[in-house]
CSV table of C-alpha atoms in Angstrom, one decimal:
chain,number,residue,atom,x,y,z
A,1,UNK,CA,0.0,0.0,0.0
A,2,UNK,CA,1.3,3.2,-1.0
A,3,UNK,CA,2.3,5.8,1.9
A,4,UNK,CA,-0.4,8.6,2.7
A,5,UNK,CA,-0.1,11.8,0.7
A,6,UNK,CA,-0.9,13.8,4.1
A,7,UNK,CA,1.8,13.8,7.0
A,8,UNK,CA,-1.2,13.7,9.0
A,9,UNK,CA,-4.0,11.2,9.4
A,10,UNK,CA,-7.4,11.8,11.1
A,11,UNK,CA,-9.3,9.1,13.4
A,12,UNK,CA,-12.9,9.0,14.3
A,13,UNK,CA,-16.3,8.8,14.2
A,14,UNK,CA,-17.2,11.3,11.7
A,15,UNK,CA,-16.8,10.9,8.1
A,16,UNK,CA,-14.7,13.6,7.2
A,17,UNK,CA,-12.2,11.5,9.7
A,18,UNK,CA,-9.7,9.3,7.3
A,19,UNK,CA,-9.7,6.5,9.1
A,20,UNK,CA,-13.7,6.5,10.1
A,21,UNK,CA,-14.4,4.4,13.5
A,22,UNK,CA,-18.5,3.9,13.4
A,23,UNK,CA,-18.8,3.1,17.5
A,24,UNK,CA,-20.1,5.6,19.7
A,25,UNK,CA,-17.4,5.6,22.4
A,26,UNK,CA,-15.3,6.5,19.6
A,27,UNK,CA,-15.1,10.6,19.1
A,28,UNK,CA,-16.3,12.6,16.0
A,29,UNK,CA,-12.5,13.2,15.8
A,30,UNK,CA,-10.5,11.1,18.1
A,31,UNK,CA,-7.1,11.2,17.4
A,32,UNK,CA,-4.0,11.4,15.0
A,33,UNK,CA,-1.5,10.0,13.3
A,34,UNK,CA,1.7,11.9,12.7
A,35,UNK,CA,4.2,10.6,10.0
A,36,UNK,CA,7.3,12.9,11.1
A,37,UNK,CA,10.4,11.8,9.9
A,38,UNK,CA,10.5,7.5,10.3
A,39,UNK,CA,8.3,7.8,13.3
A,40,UNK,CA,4.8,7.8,13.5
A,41,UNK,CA,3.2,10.0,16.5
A,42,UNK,CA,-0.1,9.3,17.3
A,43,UNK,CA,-2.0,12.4,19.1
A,44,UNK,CA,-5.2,12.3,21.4
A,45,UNK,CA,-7.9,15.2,20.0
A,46,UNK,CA,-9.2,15.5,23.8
A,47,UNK,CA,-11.1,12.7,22.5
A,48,UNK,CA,-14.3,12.0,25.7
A,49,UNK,CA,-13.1,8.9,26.2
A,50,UNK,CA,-9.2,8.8,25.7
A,51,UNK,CA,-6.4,7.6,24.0
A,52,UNK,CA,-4.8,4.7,25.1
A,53,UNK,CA,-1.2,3.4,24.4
A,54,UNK,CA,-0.3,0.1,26.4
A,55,UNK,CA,-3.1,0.8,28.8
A,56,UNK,CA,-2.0,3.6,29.6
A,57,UNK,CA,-3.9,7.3,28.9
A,58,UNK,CA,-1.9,9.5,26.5
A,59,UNK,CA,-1.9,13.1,25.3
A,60,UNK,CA,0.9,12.8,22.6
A,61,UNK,CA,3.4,9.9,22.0
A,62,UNK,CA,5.7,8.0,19.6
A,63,UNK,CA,5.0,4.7,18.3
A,64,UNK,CA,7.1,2.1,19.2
A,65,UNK,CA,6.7,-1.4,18.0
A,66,UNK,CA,4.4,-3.9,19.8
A,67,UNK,CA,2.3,-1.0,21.3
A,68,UNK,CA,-1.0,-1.6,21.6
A,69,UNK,CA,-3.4,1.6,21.2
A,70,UNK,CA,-7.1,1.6,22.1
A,71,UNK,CA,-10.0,4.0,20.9
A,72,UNK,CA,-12.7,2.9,23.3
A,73,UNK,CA,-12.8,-0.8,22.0
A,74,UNK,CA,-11.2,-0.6,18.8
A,75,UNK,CA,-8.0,-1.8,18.8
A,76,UNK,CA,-4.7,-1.2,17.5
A,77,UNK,CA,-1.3,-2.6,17.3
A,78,UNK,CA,1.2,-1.1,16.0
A,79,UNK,CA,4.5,-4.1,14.9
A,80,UNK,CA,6.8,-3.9,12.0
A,81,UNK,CA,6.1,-0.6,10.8
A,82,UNK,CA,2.4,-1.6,10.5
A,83,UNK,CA,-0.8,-1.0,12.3
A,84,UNK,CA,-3.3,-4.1,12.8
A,85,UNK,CA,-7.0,-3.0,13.7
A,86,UNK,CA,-9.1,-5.2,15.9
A,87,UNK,CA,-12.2,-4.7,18.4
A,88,UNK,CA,-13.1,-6.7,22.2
A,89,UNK,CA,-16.4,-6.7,23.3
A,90,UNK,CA,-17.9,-5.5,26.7
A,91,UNK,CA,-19.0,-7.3,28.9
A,92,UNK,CA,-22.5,-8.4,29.3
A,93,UNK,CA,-24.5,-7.5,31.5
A,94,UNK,CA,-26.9,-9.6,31.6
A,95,UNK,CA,-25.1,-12.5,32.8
A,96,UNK,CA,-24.2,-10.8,37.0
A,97,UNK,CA,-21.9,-13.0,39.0
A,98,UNK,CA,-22.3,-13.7,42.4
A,99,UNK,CA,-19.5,-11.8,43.6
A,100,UNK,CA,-20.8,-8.7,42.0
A,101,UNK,CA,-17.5,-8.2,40.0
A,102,UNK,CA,-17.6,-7.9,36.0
A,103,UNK,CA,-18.4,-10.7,34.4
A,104,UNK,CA,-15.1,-12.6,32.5
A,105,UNK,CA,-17.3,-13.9,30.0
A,106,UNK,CA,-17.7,-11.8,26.1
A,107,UNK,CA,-20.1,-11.8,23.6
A,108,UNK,CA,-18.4,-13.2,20.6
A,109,UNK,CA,-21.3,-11.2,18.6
A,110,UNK,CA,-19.1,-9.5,16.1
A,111,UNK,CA,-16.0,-9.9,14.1
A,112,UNK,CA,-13.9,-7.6,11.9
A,113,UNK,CA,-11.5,-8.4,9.1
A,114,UNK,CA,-7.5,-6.9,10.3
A,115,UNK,CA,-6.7,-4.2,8.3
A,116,UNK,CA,-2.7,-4.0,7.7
A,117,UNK,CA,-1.8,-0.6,6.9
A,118,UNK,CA,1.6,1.0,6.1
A,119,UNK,CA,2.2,3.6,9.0
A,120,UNK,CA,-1.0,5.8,8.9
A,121,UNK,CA,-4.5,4.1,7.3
A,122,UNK,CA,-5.8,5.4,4.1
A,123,UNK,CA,-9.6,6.7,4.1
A,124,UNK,CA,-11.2,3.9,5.1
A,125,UNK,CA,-14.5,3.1,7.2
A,126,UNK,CA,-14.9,0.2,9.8
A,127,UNK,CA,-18.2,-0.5,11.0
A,128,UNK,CA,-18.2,-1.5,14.5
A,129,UNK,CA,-22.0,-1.2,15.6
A,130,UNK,CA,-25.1,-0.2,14.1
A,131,UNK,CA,-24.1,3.4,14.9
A,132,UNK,CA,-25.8,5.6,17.4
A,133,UNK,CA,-27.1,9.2,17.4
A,134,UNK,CA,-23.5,10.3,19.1
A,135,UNK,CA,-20.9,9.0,21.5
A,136,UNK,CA,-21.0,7.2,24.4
A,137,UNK,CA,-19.0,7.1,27.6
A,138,UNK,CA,-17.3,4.0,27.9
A,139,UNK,CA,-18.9,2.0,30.9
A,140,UNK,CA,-15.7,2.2,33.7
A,141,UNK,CA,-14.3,-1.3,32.8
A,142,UNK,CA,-10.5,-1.4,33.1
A,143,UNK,CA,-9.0,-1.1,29.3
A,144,UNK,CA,-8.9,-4.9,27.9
A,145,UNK,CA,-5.7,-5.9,25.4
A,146,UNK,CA,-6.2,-8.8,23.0
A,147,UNK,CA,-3.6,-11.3,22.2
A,148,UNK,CA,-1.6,-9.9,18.7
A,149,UNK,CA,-3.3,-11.3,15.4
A,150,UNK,CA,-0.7,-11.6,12.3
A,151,UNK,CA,-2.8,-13.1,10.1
A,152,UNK,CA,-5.5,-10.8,7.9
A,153,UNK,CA,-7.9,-13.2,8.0
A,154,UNK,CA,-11.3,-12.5,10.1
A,155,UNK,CA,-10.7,-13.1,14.3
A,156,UNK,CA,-13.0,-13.1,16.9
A,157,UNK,CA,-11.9,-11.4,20.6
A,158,UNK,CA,-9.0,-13.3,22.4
A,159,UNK,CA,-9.3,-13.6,26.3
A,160,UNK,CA,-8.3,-10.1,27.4
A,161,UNK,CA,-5.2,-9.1,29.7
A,162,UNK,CA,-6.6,-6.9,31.8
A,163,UNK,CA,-4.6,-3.5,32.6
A,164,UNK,CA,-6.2,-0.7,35.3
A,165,UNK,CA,-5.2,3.3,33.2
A,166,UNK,CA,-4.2,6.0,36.0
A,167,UNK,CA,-6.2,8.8,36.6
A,168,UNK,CA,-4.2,11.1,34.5
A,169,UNK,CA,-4.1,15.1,35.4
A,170,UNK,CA,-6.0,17.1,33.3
A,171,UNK,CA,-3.5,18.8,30.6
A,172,UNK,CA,-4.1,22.5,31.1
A,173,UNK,CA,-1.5,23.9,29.2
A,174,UNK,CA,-3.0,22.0,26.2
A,175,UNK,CA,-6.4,23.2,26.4
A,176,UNK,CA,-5.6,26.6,26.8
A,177,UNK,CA,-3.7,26.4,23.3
A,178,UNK,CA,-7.0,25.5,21.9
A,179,UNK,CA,-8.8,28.4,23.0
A,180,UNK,CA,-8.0,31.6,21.0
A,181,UNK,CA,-8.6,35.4,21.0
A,182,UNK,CA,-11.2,36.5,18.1
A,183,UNK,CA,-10.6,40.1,17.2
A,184,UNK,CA,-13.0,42.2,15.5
A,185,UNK,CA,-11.6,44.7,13.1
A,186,UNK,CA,-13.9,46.1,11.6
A,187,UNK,CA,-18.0,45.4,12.1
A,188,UNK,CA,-20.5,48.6,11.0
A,189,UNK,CA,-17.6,50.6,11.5
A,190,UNK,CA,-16.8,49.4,15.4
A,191,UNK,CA,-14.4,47.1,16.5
A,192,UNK,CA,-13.3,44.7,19.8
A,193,UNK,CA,-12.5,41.4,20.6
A,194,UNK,CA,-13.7,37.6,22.0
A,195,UNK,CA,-12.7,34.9,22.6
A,196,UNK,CA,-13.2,31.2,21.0
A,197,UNK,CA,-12.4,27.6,21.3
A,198,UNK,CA,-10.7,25.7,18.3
A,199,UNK,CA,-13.3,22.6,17.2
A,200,UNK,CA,-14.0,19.8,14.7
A,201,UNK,CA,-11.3,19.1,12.4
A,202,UNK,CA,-9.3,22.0,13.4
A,203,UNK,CA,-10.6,24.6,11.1
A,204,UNK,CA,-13.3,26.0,13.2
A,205,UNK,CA,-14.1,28.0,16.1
A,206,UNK,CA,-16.8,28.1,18.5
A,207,UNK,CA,-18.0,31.3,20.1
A,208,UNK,CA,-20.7,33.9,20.9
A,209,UNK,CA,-22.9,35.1,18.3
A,210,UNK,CA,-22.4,38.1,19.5
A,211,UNK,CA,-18.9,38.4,19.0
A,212,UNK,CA,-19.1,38.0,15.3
A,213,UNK,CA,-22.2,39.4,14.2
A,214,UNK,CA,-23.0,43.5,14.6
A,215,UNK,CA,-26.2,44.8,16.1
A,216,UNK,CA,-28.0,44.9,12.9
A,217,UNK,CA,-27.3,41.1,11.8
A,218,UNK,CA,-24.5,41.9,9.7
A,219,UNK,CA,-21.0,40.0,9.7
A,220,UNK,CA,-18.0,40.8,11.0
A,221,UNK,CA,-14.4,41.1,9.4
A,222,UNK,CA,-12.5,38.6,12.0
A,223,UNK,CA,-9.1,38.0,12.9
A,224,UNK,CA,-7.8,35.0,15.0
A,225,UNK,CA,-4.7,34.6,17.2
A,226,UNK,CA,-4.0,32.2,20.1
A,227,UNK,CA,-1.2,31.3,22.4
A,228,UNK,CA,2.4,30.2,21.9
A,229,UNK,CA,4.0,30.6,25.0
A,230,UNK,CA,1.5,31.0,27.6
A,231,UNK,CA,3.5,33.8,29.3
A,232,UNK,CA,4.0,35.9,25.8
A,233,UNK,CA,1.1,38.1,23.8
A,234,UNK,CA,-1.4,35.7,21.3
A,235,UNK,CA,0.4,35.3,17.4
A,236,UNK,CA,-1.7,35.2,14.3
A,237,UNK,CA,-3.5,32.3,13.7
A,238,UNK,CA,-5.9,33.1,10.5
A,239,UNK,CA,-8.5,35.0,9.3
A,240,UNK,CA,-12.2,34.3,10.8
A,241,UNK,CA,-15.3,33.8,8.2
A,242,UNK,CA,-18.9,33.6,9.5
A,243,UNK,CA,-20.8,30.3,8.5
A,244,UNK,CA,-24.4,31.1,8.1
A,245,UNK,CA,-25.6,27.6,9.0
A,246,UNK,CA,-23.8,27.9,12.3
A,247,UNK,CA,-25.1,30.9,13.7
A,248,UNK,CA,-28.1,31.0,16.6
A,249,UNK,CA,-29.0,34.4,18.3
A,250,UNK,CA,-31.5,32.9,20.4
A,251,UNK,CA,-28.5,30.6,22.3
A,252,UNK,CA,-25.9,33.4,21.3
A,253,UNK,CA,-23.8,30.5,19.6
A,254,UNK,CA,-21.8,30.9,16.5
A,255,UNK,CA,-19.1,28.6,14.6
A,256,UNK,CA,-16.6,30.3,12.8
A,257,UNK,CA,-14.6,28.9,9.4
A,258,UNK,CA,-10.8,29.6,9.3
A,259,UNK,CA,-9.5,31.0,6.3
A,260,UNK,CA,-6.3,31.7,5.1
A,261,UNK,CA,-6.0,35.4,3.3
A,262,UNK,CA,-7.5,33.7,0.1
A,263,UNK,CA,-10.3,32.9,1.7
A,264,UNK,CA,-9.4,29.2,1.4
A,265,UNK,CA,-10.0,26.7,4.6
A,266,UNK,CA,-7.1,26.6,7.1
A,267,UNK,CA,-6.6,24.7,10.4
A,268,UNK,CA,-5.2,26.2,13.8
A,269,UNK,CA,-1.5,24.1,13.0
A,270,UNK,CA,-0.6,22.9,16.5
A,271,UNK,CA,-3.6,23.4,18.5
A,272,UNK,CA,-5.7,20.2,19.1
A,273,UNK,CA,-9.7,20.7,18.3
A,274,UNK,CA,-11.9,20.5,21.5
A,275,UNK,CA,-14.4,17.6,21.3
A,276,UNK,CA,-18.2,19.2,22.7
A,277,UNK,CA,-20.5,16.9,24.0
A,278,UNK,CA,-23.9,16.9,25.4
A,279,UNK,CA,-22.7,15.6,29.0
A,280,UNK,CA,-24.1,18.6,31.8
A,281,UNK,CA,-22.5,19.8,35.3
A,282,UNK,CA,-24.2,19.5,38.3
A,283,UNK,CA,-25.1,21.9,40.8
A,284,UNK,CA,-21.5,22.4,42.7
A,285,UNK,CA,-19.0,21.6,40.3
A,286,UNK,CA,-16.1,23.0,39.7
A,287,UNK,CA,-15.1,24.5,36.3
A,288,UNK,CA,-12.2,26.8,35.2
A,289,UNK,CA,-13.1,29.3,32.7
A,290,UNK,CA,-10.4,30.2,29.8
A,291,UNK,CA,-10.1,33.4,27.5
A,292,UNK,CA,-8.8,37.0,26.8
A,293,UNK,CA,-11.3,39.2,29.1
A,294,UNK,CA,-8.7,41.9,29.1
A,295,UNK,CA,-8.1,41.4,32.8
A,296,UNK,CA,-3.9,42.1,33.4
A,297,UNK,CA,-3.3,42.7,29.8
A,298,UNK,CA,-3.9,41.0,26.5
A,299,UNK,CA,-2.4,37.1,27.7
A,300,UNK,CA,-5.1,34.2,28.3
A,301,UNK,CA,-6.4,34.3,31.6
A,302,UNK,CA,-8.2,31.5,33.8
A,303,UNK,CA,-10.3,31.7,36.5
A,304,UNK,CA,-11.8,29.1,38.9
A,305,UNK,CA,-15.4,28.9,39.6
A,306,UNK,CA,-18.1,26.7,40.5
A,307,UNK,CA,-22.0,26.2,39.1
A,308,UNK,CA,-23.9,28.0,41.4
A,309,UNK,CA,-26.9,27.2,39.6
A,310,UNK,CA,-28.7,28.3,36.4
A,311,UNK,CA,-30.2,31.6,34.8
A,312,UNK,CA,-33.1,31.6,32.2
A,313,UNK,CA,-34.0,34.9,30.3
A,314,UNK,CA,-37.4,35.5,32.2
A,315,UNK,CA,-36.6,39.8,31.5
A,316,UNK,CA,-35.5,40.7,27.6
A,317,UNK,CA,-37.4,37.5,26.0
A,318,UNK,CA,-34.4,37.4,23.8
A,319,UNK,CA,-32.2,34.6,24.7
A,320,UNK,CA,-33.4,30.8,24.6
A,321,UNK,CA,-32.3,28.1,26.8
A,322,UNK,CA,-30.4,27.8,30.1
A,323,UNK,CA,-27.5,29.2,31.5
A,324,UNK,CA,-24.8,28.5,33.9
A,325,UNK,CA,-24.4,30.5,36.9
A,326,UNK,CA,-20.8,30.5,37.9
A,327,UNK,CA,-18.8,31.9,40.7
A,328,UNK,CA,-15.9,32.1,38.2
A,329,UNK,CA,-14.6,35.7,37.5
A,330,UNK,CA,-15.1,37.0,33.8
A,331,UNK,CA,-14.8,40.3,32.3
A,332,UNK,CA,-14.9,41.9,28.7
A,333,UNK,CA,-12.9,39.3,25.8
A,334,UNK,CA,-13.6,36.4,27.7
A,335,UNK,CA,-17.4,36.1,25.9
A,336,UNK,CA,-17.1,33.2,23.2
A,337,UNK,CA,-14.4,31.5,25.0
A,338,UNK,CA,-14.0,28.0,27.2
A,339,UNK,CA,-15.3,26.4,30.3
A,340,UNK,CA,-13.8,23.3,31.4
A,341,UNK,CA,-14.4,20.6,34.1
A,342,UNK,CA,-12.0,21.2,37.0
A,343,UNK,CA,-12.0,17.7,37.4
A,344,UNK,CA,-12.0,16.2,34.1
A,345,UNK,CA,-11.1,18.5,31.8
A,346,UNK,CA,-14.1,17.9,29.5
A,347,UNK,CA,-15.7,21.1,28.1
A,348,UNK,CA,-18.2,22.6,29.7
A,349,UNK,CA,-20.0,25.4,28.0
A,350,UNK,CA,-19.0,28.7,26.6
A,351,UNK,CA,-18.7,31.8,28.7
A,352,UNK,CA,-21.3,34.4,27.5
A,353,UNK,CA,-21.3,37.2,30.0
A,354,UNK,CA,-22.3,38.1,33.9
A,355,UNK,CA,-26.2,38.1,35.3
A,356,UNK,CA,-25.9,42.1,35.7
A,357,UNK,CA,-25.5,42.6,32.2
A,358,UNK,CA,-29.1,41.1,31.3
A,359,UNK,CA,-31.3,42.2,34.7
A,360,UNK,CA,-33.3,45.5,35.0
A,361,UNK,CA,-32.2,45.8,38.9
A,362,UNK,CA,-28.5,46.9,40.3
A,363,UNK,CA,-27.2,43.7,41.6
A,364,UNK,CA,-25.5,44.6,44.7
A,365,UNK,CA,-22.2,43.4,45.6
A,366,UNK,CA,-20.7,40.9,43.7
A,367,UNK,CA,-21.8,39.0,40.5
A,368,UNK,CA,-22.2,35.8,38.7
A,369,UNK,CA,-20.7,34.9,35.6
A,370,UNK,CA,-23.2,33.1,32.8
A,371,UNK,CA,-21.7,29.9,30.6
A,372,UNK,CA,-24.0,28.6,28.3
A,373,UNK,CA,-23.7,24.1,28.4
A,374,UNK,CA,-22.0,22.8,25.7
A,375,UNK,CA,-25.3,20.7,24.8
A,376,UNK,CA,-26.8,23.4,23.2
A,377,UNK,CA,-23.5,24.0,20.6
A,378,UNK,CA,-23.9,20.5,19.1
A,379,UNK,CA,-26.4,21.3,16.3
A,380,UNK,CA,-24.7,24.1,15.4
A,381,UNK,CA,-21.2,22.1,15.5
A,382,UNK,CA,-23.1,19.5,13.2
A,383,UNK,CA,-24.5,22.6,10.8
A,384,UNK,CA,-21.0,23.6,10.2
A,385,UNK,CA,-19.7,20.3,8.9
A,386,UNK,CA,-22.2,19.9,6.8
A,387,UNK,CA,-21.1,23.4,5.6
A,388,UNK,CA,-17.7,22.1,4.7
């Protein structure tokens, strides 16, 4: 098989991916393979339910051979300068054992073909299930690794060596490269700035609607920058063009397209996408908000909070949907950009403003800032890659 013309291959769920993973534990856009040099390096896309290598959660991380890489059930090993593909399935649930532990036993219900490919896979789809309407948290089962297959012929699962993954700290200094300042140059003859977060493939940006769209519905002329150095001033990134699919006043939700000064697509080169989900915070979480809200200068600033509970438009009639409340401090710039899970590192929702700005009283003393859940971004997400 001939080598891929791109030094990069994507994995995932969705079928723009080039190696396309039908499961639903498996990401729209899980991960990536890296052809740099004679080594392949395969990078995690924040993917919901991690990247595996040897059992083992990863962020970024060179190939070796015999590793074993999982994506939720679908397996991977990688020998000889080739990767072999191959599923296990969960266990069932239906047969309980009397100690209460997980059952040993599989369903030997499916089987897939092993796929040799040279390095990185060619476009190439692998049906795993039946499909679902999106992806699914994997059940908290310790990662299982099947004996290595040589042979290309059809295998079912092996009996499993089970390894336990270590709770991994959440990557921080990743995220924040992903999140990115939005500045407006020129929009009815005004101009400021937001915030976003870099999503899907890479060449898009989630934000606020109204960071990107003027008073009177029109578009903006946008600018993008994000973070090199987390100590130094953002660097240019690329231009910002509005997708009218993607755009929802109501929610105050908008996905941007990056464009190169061409006005052809570009992708934020070193700055993994953020994968947005439908999963929700509960009442006392802790989150840490992420953006440029001009607070101590022009750097990325993030501020710890927790959900204090929620806010519903019940005054101006003009936005739909629920709100976070957050104790977490915001300011001007940070509107449009990310709120993560303290714990887990899974996004959260999109920092939209504080209560003050949208109630008729003075709110004496201090204030609460307003995230809008991620859940209500996913249509909009889908919109825009069905844009192109």
């Amino acid at each position: 098989m001939n080598p891929p013309s791109s030094p990069v291959t994507t994995i995932g769920r969705s079928t723009d991916c080039d190696l396309v993973v039908a499961h639903d534990s498996v990401s729209a856009h899980h991960a990536e393979l890296h052809h740099e040099g004679g080594e392949v390096r395969l990078v995690d896309l924040s993917a919901t339910n991690g990247t595996f290598v040897n059992g083992v959660r990863v962020t970024s991380q060179v190939l070796n051979d015999g590793d074993v890489v999982h994506l939720g059930p679908v397996g991977l090993e990688f020998r000889n300068g080739r990767l072999e593909i191959r599923i296990h399935e969960e266990s069932d649930p239906s047969e309980p054992t009397p100690s209460g532990k997980p059952p040993t036993s599989r369903k030997a219900a499916l089987a897939v073909g092993v796929l040799a490919l040279v390095a990185a896979a060619v476009a190439i789809v692998i049906s795993l299930s039946s499909g679902g309407e999106g992806e699914k948290p994997l059940p908290a089962s310790p990662v299982t690794t099947a004996s290595p297959v040589t042979t290309a012929s059809p295998v079912t699962t092996a009996s499993p060596v089970t390894q336990t993954s270590p709770v991994e700290e959440v990557d921080w200094d990743q995220l924040a490269h992903s999140v990115v300042l939005i500045e407006v140059v020129d929009c009815g003859g005004a101009a400021w700035a937001g915030s976003g977060t870099i999503v899907l493939n890479g060449g898009h940006v989630l934000t606020n609607h109204h960071v990107v769209i003027d008073d009177f519905g029109g578009f903006c002329e946008l600018k993008v920058w994000g973070m090199e150095s987390l100590k130094d001033y953002p660097v240019w990134v690329a231009y910002g063009e509005v997708i009218p699919q993607a755009l929802d006043r109501g929610l105050d939700l908008a996905v941007i397209r990056l464009v190169d000064g061409s006005g052809r697509p570009a992708k934020a080169v070193g700055r993994t996408p953020i994968e947005v989900s439908r999963r929700e915070l509960d009442l006392g979480d802790e989150m840490k908000v992420l953006g440029f809200p001009g607070m101590g200068g022009e750097k990325l600033t993030m501020t710890p909070g927790e959900i204090s509970g929620w806010w519903t438009d019940e005054i101006f009639d003009l936005w739909t949907g629920e709100f976070y409340k957050t104790s977490a401090k915001m300011g001007p710039g940070v509107s449009g950009g990310a709120a993560f899970s303290a714990e887990t590192g899974d996004f959260a929702g999109v920092p939209t403003g504080h209560g003050s700005d949208w109630d008729l009283a003075e709110s004496p003393g201090d204030i609460l800032g307003l995230v809008r859940p991620g859940k209500y971004a996913v249509p909009l997400l889908e919109a825009a890659e069905r844009a192109g």
